[in-house]
Coordinates of C-alpha atoms in Angstrom, one line a residue:
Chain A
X479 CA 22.6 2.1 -13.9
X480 CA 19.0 1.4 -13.0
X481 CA 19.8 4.4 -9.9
X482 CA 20.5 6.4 -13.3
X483 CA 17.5 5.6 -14.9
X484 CA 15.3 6.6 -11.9
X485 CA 16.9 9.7 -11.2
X486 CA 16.3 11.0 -14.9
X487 CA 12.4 9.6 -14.2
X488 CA 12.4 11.9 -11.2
X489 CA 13.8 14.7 -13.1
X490 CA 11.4 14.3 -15.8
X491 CA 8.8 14.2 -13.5
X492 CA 9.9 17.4 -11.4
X493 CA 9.8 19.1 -14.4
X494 CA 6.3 18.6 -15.5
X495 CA 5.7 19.0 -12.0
X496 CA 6.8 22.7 -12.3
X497 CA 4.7 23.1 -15.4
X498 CA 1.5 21.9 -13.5
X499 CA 2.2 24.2 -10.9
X500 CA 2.5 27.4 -13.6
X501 CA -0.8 26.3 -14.7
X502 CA -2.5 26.0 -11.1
X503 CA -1.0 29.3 -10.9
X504 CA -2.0 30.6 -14.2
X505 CA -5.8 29.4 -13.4
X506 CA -5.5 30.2 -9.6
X507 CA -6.5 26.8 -8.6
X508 CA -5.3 25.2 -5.2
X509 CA -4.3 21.9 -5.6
X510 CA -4.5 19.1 -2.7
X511 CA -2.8 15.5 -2.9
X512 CA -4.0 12.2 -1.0
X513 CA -1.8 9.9 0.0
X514 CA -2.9 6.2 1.4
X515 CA -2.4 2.6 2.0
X516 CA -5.1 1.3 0.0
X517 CA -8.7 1.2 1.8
X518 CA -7.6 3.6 4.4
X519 CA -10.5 5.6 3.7
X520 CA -9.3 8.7 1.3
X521 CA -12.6 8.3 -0.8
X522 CA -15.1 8.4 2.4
X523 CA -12.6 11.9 3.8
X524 CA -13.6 13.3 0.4
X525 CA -17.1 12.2 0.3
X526 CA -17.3 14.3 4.1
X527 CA -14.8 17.2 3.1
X528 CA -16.1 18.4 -1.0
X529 CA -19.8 19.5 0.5
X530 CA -17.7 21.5 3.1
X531 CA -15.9 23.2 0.4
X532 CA -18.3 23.3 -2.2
X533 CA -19.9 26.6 -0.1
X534 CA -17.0 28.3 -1.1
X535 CA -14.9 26.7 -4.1
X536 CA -15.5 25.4 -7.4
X537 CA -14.1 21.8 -6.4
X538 CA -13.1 19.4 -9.0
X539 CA -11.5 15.8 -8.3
X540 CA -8.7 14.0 -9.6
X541 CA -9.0 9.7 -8.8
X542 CA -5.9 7.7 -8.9
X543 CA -6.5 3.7 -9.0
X544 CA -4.8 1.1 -10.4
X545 CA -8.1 -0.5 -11.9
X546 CA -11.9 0.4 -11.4
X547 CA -13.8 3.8 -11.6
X548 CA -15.2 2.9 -8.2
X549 CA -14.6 5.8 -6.3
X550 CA -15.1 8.1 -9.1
X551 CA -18.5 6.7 -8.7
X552 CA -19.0 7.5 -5.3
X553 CA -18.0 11.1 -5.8
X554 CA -19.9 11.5 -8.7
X555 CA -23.7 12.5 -6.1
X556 CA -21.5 16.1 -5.8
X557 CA -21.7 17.0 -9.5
X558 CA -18.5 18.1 -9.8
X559 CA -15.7 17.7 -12.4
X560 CA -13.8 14.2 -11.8
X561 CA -11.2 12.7 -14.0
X562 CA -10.0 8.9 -13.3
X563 CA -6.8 7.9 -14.3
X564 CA -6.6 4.4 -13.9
X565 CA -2.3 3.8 -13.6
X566 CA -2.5 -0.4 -14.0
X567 CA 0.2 -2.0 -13.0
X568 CA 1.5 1.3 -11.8
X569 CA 1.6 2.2 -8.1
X570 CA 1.2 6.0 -7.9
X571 CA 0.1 9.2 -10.3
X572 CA 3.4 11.1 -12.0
X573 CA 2.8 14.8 -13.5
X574 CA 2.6 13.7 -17.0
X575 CA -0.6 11.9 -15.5
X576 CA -1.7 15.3 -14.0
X577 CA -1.3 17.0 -16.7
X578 CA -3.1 14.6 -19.0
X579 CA -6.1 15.4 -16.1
X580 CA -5.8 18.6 -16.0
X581 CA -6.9 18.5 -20.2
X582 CA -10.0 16.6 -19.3
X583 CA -10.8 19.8 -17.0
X584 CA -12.5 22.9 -17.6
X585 CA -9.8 24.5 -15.2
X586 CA -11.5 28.2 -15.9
X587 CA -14.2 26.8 -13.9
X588 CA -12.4 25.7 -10.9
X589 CA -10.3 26.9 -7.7
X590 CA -9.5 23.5 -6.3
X591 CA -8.5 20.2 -7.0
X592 CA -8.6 17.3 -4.8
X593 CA -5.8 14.9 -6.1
X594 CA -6.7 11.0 -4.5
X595 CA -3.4 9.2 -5.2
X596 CA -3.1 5.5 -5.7
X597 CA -3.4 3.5 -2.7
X598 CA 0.6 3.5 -1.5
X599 CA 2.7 4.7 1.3
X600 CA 5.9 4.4 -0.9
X601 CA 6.2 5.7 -4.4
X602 CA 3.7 8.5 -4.3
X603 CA 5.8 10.4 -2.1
X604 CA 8.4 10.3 -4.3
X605 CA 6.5 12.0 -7.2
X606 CA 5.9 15.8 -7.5
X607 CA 3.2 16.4 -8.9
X608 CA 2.6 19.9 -8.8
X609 CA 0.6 20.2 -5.7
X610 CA 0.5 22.7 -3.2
X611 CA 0.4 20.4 0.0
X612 CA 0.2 16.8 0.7
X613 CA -2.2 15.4 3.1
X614 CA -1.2 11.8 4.8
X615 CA -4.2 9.5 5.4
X616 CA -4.0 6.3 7.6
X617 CA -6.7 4.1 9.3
X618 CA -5.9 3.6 12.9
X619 CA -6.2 -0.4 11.7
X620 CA -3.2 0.0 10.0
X621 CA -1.0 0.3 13.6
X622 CA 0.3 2.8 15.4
X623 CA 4.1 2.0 14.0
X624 CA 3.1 3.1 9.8
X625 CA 5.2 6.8 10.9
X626 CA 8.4 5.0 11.5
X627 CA 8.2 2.5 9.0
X628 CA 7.1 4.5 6.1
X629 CA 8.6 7.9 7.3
X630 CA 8.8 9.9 3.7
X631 CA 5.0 10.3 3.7
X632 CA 4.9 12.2 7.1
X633 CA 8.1 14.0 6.6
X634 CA 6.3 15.5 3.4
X635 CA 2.6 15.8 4.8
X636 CA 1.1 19.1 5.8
X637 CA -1.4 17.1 7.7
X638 CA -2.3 13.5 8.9
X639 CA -6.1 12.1 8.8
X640 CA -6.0 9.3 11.4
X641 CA -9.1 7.5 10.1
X642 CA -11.7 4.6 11.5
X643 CA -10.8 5.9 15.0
X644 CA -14.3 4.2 15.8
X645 CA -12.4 1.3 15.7
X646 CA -9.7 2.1 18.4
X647 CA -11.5 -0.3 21.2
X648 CA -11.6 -3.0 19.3
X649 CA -7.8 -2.9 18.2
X650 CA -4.1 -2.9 20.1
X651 CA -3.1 1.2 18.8
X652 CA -0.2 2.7 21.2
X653 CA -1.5 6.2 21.1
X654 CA 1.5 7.3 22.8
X655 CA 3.8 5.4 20.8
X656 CA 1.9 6.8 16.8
X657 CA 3.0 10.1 18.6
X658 CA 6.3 10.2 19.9
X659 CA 7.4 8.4 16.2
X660 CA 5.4 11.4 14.6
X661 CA 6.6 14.1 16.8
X662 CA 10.4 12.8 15.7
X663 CA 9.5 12.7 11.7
X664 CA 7.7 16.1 11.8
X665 CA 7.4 17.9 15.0
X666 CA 4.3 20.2 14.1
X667 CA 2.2 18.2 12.3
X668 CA -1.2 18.3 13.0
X669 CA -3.2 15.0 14.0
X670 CA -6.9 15.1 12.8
X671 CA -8.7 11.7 14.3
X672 CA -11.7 11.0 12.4
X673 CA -14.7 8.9 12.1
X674 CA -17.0 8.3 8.9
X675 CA -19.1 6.0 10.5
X676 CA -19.4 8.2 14.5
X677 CA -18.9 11.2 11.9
X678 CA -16.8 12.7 14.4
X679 CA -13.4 14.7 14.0
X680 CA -14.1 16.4 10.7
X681 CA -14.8 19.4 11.6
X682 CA -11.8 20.1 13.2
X683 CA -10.1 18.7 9.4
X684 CA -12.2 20.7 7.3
X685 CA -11.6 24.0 9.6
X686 CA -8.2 23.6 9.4
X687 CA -8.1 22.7 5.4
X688 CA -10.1 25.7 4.7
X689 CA -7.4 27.9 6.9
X690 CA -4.3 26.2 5.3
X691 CA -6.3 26.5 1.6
X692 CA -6.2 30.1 2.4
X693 CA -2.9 31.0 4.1
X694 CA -1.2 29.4 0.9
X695 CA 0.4 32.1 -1.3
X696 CA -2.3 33.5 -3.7
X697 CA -1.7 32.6 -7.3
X698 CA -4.0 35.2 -9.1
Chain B
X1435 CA 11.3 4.6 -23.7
X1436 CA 10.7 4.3 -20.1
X1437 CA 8.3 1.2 -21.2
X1438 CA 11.6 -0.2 -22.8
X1439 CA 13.5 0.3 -19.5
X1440 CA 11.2 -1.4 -17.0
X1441 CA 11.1 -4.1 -19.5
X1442 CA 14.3 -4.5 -19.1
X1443 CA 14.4 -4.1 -15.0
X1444 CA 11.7 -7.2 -15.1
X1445 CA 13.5 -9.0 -17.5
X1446 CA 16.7 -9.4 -15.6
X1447 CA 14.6 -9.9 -12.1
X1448 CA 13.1 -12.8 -13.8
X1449 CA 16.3 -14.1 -14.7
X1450 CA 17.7 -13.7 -11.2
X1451 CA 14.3 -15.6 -10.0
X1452 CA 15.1 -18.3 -12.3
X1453 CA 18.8 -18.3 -10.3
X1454 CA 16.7 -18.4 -7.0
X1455 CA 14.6 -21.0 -8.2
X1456 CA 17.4 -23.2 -8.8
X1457 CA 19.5 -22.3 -5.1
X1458 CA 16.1 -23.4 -3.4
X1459 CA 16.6 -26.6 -5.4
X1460 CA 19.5 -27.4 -4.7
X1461 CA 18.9 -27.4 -0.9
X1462 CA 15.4 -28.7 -1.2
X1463 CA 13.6 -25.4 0.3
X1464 CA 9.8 -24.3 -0.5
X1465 CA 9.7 -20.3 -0.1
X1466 CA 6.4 -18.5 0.2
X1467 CA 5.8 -15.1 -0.5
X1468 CA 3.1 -12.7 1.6
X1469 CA 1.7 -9.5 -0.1
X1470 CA -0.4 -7.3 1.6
X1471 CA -0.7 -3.3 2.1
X1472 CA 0.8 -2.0 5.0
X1473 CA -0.3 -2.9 8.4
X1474 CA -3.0 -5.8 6.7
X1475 CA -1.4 -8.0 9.2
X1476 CA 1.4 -10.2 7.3
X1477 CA 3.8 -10.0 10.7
X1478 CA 0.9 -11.2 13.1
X1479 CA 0.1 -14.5 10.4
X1480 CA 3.4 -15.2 10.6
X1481 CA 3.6 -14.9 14.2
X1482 CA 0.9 -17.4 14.4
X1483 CA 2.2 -19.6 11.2
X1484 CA 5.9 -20.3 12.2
X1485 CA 5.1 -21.9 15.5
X1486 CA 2.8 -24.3 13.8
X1487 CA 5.2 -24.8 11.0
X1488 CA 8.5 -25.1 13.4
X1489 CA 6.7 -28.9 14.2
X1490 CA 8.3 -30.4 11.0
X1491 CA 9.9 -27.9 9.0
X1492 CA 13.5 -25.9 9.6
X1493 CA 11.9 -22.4 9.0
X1494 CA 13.8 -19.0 7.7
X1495 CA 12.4 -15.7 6.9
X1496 CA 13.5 -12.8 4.9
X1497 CA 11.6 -9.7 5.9
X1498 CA 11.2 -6.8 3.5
X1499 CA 10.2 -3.5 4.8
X1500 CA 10.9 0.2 3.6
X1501 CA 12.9 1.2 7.0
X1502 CA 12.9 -0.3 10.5
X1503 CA 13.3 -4.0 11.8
X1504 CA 10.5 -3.6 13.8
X1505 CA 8.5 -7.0 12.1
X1506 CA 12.0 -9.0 12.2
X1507 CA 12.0 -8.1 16.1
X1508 CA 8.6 -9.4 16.6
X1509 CA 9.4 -12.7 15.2
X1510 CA 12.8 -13.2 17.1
X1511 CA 10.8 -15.0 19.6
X1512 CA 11.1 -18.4 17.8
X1513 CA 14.8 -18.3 17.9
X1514 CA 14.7 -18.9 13.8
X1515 CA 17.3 -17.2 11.2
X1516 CA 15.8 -14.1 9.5
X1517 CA 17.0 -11.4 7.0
X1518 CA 15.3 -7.9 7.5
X1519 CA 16.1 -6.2 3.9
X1520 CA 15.7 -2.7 4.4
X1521 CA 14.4 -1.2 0.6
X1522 CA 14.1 2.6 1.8
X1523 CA 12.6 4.2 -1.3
X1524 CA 11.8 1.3 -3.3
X1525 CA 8.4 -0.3 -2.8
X1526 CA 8.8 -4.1 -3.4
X1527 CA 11.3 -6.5 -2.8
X1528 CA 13.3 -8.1 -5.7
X1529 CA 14.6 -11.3 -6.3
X1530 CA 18.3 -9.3 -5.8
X1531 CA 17.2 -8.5 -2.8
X1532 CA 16.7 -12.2 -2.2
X1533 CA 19.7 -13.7 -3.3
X1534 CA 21.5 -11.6 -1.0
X1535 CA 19.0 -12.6 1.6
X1536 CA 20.3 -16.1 0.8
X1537 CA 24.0 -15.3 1.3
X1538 CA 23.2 -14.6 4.9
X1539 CA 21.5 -17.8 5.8
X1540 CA 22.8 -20.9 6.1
X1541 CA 20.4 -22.6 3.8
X1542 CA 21.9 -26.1 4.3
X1543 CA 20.2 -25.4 7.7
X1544 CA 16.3 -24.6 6.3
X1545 CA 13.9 -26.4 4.3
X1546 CA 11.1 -23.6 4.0
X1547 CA 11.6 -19.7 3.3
X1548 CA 8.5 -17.5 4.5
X1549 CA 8.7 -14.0 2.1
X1550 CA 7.2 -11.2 4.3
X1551 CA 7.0 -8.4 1.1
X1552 CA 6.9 -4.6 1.9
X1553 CA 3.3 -3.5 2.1
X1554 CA 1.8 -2.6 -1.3
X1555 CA -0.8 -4.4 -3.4
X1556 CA 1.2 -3.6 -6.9
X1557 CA 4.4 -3.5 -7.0
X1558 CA 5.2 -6.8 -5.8
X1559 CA 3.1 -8.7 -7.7
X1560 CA 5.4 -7.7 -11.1
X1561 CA 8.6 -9.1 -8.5
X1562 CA 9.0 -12.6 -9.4
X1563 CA 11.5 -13.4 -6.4
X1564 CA 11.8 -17.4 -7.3
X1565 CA 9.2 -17.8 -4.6
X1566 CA 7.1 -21.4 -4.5
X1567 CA 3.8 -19.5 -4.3
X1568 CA 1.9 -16.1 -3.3
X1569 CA -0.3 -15.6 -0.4
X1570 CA -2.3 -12.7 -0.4
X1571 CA -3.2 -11.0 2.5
X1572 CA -6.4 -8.6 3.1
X1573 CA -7.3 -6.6 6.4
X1574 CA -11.4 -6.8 6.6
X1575 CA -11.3 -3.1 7.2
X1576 CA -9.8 -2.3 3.7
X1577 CA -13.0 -2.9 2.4
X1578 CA -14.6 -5.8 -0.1
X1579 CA -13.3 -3.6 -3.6
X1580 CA -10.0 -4.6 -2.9
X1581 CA -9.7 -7.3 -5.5
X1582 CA -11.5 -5.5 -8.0
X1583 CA -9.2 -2.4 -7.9
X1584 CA -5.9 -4.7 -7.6
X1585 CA -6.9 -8.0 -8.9
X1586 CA -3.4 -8.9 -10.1
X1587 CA -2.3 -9.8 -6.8
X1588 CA -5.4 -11.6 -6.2
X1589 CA -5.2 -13.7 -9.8
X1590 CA -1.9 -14.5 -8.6
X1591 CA -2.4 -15.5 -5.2
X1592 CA -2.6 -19.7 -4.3
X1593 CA -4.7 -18.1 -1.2
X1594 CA -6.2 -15.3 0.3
X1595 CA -6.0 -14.4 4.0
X1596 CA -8.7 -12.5 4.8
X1597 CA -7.8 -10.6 8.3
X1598 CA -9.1 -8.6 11.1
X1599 CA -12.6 -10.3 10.7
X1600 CA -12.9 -9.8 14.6
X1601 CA -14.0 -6.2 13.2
X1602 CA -16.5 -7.2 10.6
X1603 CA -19.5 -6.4 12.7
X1604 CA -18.3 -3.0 12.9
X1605 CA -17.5 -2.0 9.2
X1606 CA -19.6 -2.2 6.3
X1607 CA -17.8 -5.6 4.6
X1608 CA -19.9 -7.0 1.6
X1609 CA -18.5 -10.6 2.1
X1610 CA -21.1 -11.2 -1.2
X1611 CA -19.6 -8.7 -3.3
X1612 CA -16.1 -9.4 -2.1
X1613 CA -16.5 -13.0 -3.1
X1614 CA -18.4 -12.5 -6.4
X1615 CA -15.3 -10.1 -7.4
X1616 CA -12.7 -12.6 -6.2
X1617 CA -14.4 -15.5 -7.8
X1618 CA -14.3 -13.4 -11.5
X1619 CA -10.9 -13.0 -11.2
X1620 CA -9.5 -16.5 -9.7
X1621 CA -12.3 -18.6 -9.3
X1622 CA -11.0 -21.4 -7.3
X1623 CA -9.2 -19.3 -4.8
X1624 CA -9.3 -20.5 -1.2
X1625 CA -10.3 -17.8 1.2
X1626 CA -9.6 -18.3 5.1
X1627 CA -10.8 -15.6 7.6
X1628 CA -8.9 -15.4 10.3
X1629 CA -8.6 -12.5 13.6
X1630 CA -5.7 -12.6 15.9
X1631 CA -8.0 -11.0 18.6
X1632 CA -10.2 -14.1 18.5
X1633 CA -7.8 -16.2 17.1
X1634 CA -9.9 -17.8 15.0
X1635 CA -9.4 -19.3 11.8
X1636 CA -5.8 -20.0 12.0
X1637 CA -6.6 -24.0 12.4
X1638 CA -8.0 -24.1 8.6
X1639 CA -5.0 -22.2 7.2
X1640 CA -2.4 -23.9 8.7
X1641 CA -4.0 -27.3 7.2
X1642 CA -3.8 -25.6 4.3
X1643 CA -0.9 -24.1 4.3
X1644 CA 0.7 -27.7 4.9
X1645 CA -0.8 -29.5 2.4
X1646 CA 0.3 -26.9 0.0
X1647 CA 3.5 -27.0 0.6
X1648 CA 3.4 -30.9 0.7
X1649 CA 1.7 -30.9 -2.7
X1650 CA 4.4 -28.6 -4.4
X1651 CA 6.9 -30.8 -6.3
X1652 CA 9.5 -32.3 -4.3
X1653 CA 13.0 -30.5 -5.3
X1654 CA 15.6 -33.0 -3.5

């Protein structure tokens, strides 16, 4: 029964998943979703990757969180369009959720939208929301055995971010091990190891976001 | 309608709880429950716990992870019963999951139950599982906002464990802010820092740890 009731939630969801995506379409916006452990540093990779994109798109931001308009904050220096949805005591954003966003929006006005899911490996993966590509984040504090244990997240990502790498001498992270789990989840998917604080690796990430932001079907 | 429905989900957890609550009991076992995100460090407490709690107590432990047994492995060194529930795409155990934990140990045999919760900060704190009490676990290198942006594990937490502080003098922690959040939302929570690296801290903890489950009404 309760399998029941959270296959018609999924349903629902897919379905106003497929709306979102008619109106990304509609608009020609781009759409790009987070997905984190909490404090795995999604807010800092956004804080290093919207001035990147900014030469080019009209970026706007959509902040998942449980409680708090923190990182909403921290984004707010670019003077760009952010909308907070603040879920409570639920643990990732649905497309009803979206699309309530996507109202606050002046969506003539923008190509892209950065999605920053609630902190958790599980249930966002499980919710469409209407994006074009999902991008996996992890802090190399979290262990080198997340990939096996919370697979669906890099089955579904286009991308991994392996953050706080500046931290790899001070902690026990098998390397070889992160891979060879990775490389039997998703075969191609590319690694990006980054840094905020040695504010190393992102330019390798924001070259390839840029290419993958193009090569996607255009929606005009 | 979908309110109605997870009313309804917590509503007969909390019933089942109840049952739980009254099997632990009966046998005169204390069960603890650890919530952290993934990779915060719940397996490597634990690893340090149980040998410190094997002096005087018969100890069991029902590991909750989405897939893999790779935490259950870790802990078969102390040659103690444990129950690896497996929740694939759910995100917190239940207290279901637990009784049917319970039907695989011989609880005649145990007098304390250590909880080790699939990593997520939300989820789990809605799971009543019949548990004694909550320990909330933190990685330093999740940052200081944590409370604030999930303060309901944190208001319902008997103590926090405040991990990985061997990193501290690499990452920007405010251990002011952090505590002037925590105190605002549970004012008289104990905080121990600990780091497995150093392995400090563990000595205040375990005191702790034992005096809490000492103080806890006696259920013979």
């Amino acid at each position: 029964m309760e399998i029941r009731v959270l296959k018609n939630v999924l349903d629902k969801n897919m379905n106003q998943a497929e709306k979102n995506r008619q109106t990304l379409m509609k608009y020609g916006i781009k759409m790009v979703n987070f997905i984190s452990s909490p404090g795995a540093g999604k807010t800092t990779l956004l804080e290093k990757t919207i001035p990147a994109l900014q030469e080019t798109r009209k970026v706007g931001v959509i902040e998942g969180d449980a409680y708090t308009s923190k990182d909403a904050e921290r984004l707010q220096q670019f003077n760009i369009p952010i909308v907070q949805i603040n879920t409570e005591g639920t643990c990732h954003l649905d497309s009803y959720s979206i699309e309530n966003a996507f109202a606050e929006l002046d969506l003539k006005k923008l190509d892209l939208i950065l999605v920053e899911n609630v902190g958790n490996l599980i249930c966002p993966t499980a919710f469409d929301l209407g994006e074009d590509f999902r991008v996996a984040v992890l802090s190399a504090t979290e262990g080198d055995d997340k990939p096996a244990k919370y697979p669906m997240l890099f089955r579904q990502a286009k991308a991994v971010v392996l953050n706080k790498t500046d931290l790899l001498p001070y902690i026990n992270f098998d390397n070889e091990a992160f891979t060879k789990d990775l490389k039997n989840i998703n075969p191609n998917l590319p690694v990006f190891e980054t840094s905020a604080t040695l504010g190393t690796g992102f330019a390798g990430w924001l070259e390839w976001l840029k290419e993958a932001l193009e090569k996607e079907v255009k929606r005009v």
